[in-house]
Tab-separated table of C-alpha atoms in Angstrom:
chain	number	residue	atom	x	y	z
A	10	PRO	CA	0.000	0.000	0.000
A	11	ARG	CA	1.083	3.547	-0.714
A	12	SER	CA	2.157	5.742	2.165
A	13	THR	CA	-0.275	8.484	3.154
A	14	LEU	CA	2.733	10.740	2.582
A	15	PHE	CA	3.175	9.541	-1.045
A	16	PRO	CA	2.717	12.977	-2.686
A	17	TYR	CA	5.661	14.286	-0.688
A	18	THR	CA	8.023	11.327	-1.152
A	19	THR	CA	9.939	12.954	-4.022
A	20	LEU	CA	10.139	16.209	-2.094
A	21	PHE	CA	11.457	14.379	1.000
A	22	ARG	CA	14.149	12.563	-0.942
A	23	SER	CA	15.398	15.656	-2.768
A	24	GLN	CA	15.454	17.745	0.416
A	25	LYS	CA	17.059	14.937	2.404
A	26	LYS	CA	19.770	14.569	-0.224
A	27	MET	CA	20.385	18.305	-0.277
A	28	LEU	CA	20.441	18.751	3.500
A	29	LYS	CA	21.804	15.462	4.851
A	30	ASN	CA	24.639	14.723	2.446
A	31	HIS	CA	27.449	14.976	5.016
A	32	TYR	CA	25.876	13.452	8.141
A	33	SER	CA	26.667	9.842	8.993
A	34	LYS	CA	23.216	9.346	10.603
A	35	PRO	CA	19.969	11.179	9.832
A	36	ILE	CA	19.766	14.433	11.770
A	37	LEU	CA	16.491	16.346	11.956
A	38	GLY	CA	15.985	19.642	13.698
A	39	PHE	CA	12.925	21.219	15.281
A	40	CYS	CA	12.666	24.988	15.351
A	41	ALA	CA	10.116	27.320	16.884
A	42	TYR	CA	9.853	30.357	19.070
A	43	SER	CA	10.248	29.796	22.794
A	44	GLY	CA	7.107	28.447	24.438
A	45	THR	CA	5.711	26.881	21.255
A	46	GLY	CA	6.160	23.266	22.393
A	47	LYS	CA	9.396	21.909	20.902
A	48	THR	CA	10.291	19.859	23.975
A	49	THR	CA	6.709	18.661	24.395
A	50	LEU	CA	6.580	17.412	20.810
A	51	LEU	CA	9.978	15.707	21.053
A	52	THR	CA	8.975	13.920	24.271
A	53	GLN	CA	5.882	12.647	22.437
A	54	LEU	CA	7.820	11.577	19.334
A	55	ILE	CA	10.677	9.728	21.053
A	56	PRO	CA	8.583	6.865	22.495
A	57	ILE	CA	6.640	6.516	19.223
A	58	LEU	CA	9.886	6.235	17.260
A	59	ARG	CA	11.394	3.830	19.830
A	60	ASN	CA	8.304	1.621	19.561
A	61	ARG	CA	9.034	1.453	15.823
A	62	GLY	CA	12.565	0.219	16.578
A	63	ILE	CA	14.350	3.530	15.997
A	64	GLN	CA	17.089	4.438	18.471
A	65	VAL	CA	16.945	8.204	19.003
A	66	GLY	CA	19.537	10.682	20.242
A	67	VAL	CA	18.772	14.325	21.025
A	68	ILE	CA	20.863	17.478	20.868
A	69	LYS	CA	19.258	20.427	22.666
A	70	HIS	CA	20.415	23.994	22.269
A	71	ALA	CA	20.670	25.705	25.642
A	72	HIS	CA	21.191	29.368	26.174
A	73	HIS	CA	24.503	30.688	27.427
A	74	ASN	CA	25.672	29.648	30.873
A	75	PHE	CA	23.425	26.716	31.815
A	76	GLU	CA	24.460	24.460	34.708
A	77	MET	CA	23.819	20.734	35.023
A	78	ASP	CA	26.199	20.587	37.910
A	79	ARG	CA	25.912	22.253	41.294
A	80	GLU	CA	28.285	23.785	43.742
A	81	GLY	CA	29.772	21.366	46.248
A	82	LYS	CA	29.750	18.354	43.926
A	83	ASP	CA	33.138	16.891	42.952
A	84	SER	CA	32.461	17.387	39.241
A	85	PHE	CA	31.691	21.063	39.851
A	86	ARG	CA	34.934	21.433	41.795
A	87	PHE	CA	36.928	19.795	38.963
A	88	ARG	CA	35.483	22.283	36.467
A	89	GLN	CA	36.107	25.205	38.813
A	90	ALA	CA	39.710	24.022	39.142
A	91	GLY	CA	40.094	24.308	35.353
A	92	ALA	CA	39.289	20.902	33.867
A	93	THR	CA	38.166	21.304	30.251
A	94	GLU	CA	36.165	18.070	30.371
A	95	VAL	CA	34.647	16.152	33.263
A	96	MET	CA	32.909	12.815	32.805
A	97	LEU	CA	30.481	11.503	35.403
A	98	ALA	CA	29.765	7.792	35.120
A	99	SER	CA	27.698	5.188	36.908
A	100	SER	CA	26.302	1.780	36.051
A	101	ARG	CA	23.132	3.470	34.663
A	102	ARG	CA	24.459	6.440	32.641
A	103	TRP	CA	27.318	8.756	31.922
A	104	VAL	CA	27.597	12.384	30.958
A	105	LEU	CA	30.477	14.441	29.622
A	106	LEU	CA	30.684	18.093	30.627
A	107	HIS	CA	32.821	20.106	28.227
A	108	GLU	CA	33.817	23.731	28.802
A	109	ASN	CA	33.833	25.798	25.592
A	110	SER	CA	36.562	28.383	25.331
A	111	GLU	CA	34.615	30.236	22.614
A	112	GLU	CA	31.521	32.344	23.142
A	113	ALA	CA	29.916	31.156	19.891
A	114	ASP	CA	27.356	28.362	19.867
A	115	PRO	CA	28.824	24.995	18.891
A	116	ASP	CA	27.949	23.651	15.473
A	117	PRO	CA	25.304	20.876	15.585
A	118	GLU	CA	27.465	18.833	13.193
A	119	GLU	CA	30.345	18.891	15.683
A	120	LEU	CA	28.001	17.874	18.503
A	121	HIS	CA	26.497	15.162	16.292
A	122	GLN	CA	29.963	13.653	15.793
A	123	ARG	CA	30.535	13.555	19.568
A	124	MET	CA	27.540	11.252	20.029
A	125	ASN	CA	27.926	7.465	19.995
A	126	LEU	CA	26.386	7.131	16.533
A	127	GLY	CA	26.901	3.370	16.460
A	128	HIS	CA	23.918	3.045	18.823
A	129	LEU	CA	21.644	5.563	17.109
A	130	ASP	CA	19.420	5.532	14.038
A	131	LEU	CA	18.327	9.175	14.218
A	132	VAL	CA	19.447	12.363	15.962
A	133	LEU	CA	16.788	14.978	16.727
A	134	VAL	CA	17.958	18.548	17.325
A	135	GLU	CA	15.990	21.076	19.344
A	136	GLY	CA	16.962	24.618	18.431
A	137	PHE	CA	19.923	25.713	16.287
A	138	LYS	CA	17.360	27.180	13.885
A	139	HIS	CA	19.905	29.186	11.870
A	140	HIS	CA	22.132	26.190	11.132
A	141	MET	CA	21.821	24.440	7.787
A	142	LEU	CA	20.213	21.161	8.729
A	143	PRO	CA	16.823	19.727	7.790
A	144	LYS	CA	14.176	20.790	10.280
A	145	ILE	CA	10.500	20.840	11.068
A	146	GLU	CA	9.073	24.174	12.133
A	147	ILE	CA	6.554	24.109	14.968
A	148	HIS	CA	4.052	26.940	14.667
A	149	ARG	CA	1.070	27.905	16.808
A	150	PRO	CA	-0.808	30.790	15.151
A	151	SER	CA	-2.637	31.482	18.437
A	152	LEU	CA	0.666	32.757	19.891
A	153	GLY	CA	0.626	35.632	17.374
A	154	ARG	CA	4.062	34.987	15.843
A	155	ASP	CA	4.826	34.731	12.133
A	156	MET	CA	6.019	31.475	10.623
A	157	MET	CA	9.803	31.138	10.309
A	158	HIS	CA	9.447	29.483	6.894
A	159	PRO	CA	10.727	30.431	4.338
A	160	GLY	CA	13.167	32.793	6.088
A	161	ILE	CA	15.006	30.081	8.057
A	162	PRO	CA	17.110	27.634	6.002
A	163	GLY	CA	16.332	23.924	5.847
A	164	ILE	CA	12.680	23.829	6.939
A	165	ILE	CA	11.193	20.744	5.252
A	166	ALA	CA	7.763	20.689	6.949
A	167	LEU	CA	5.452	22.725	9.152
A	168	ALA	CA	3.855	21.192	12.254
A	169	SER	CA	0.975	23.351	13.403
A	170	ASP	CA	-2.206	23.081	15.414
A	171	GLU	CA	-4.093	24.963	12.681
A	172	THR	CA	-4.358	24.218	8.964
A	173	PRO	CA	-2.212	26.768	7.103
A	174	SER	CA	-3.142	28.704	3.972
A	175	ASP	CA	-3.249	26.930	0.627
A	176	ASN	CA	0.008	28.492	-0.577
A	177	LEU	CA	2.255	26.467	1.763
A	178	VAL	CA	4.917	24.763	-0.386
A	179	ILE	CA	6.130	22.310	2.263
A	180	PRO	CA	4.167	19.483	3.935
A	181	TRP	CA	1.829	20.434	6.787
A	182	LEU	CA	1.782	18.120	9.819
A	183	ASP	CA	-0.957	18.237	12.437
A	184	LEU	CA	0.718	19.076	15.735
A	185	ASN	CA	-2.133	17.344	17.589
A	186	HIS	CA	-1.200	13.984	16.014
A	187	PRO	CA	2.421	13.161	16.909
A	188	GLU	CA	2.047	9.640	15.488
A	189	LYS	CA	1.508	11.204	12.029
A	190	ILE	CA	4.592	13.386	12.535
A	191	ALA	CA	6.525	10.226	13.441
A	192	GLU	CA	5.297	8.636	10.164
A	193	PHE	CA	6.592	11.685	8.301
A	194	ILE	CA	10.001	11.325	10.010
A	195	ILE	CA	10.200	7.609	9.211
A	196	GLU	CA	9.340	8.284	5.564
A	197	TRP	CA	11.895	11.106	5.484
A	198	MET	CA	14.588	8.766	6.868
A	199	LYS	CA	14.176	6.338	3.924
């Protein structure tokens, strides 16, 4: 049977080829204004994709001087002493804290390469809207903000809670149906 996304299959493949040609694993961004629901959508999509057998990694853009660590912890003291990298590890998980010497945001491609890609099928990126990577824009007209498309590079689809005007040249995805957005992502990965 044909995919419900069949009319867009050619579009997906040409955009994927154009935007993914140098990534070793599919990388798909999500961009939106703050408070639009990027994290909410990603936390809905991840279990759907995992249930389809897709191992997902996530890169999240954080603003400026965020802290995962807290004063008094050994890892915090190591960083305060000047360590460029500190790894915390247990039997359940590990995390690597890296201090950037530059003020500029890191490139998502560089971060992508730091992930253990041998265990992942797909990397989702929250933020980094101005970087050239394929992305889905999340738009809620009720918030009174304009769409980012077509002004932001790499937007391949629009996920919105309202049907857009007829002149949209990229696929529209219903934000209220994350399983359909997951189908779009799976088709895009092919």
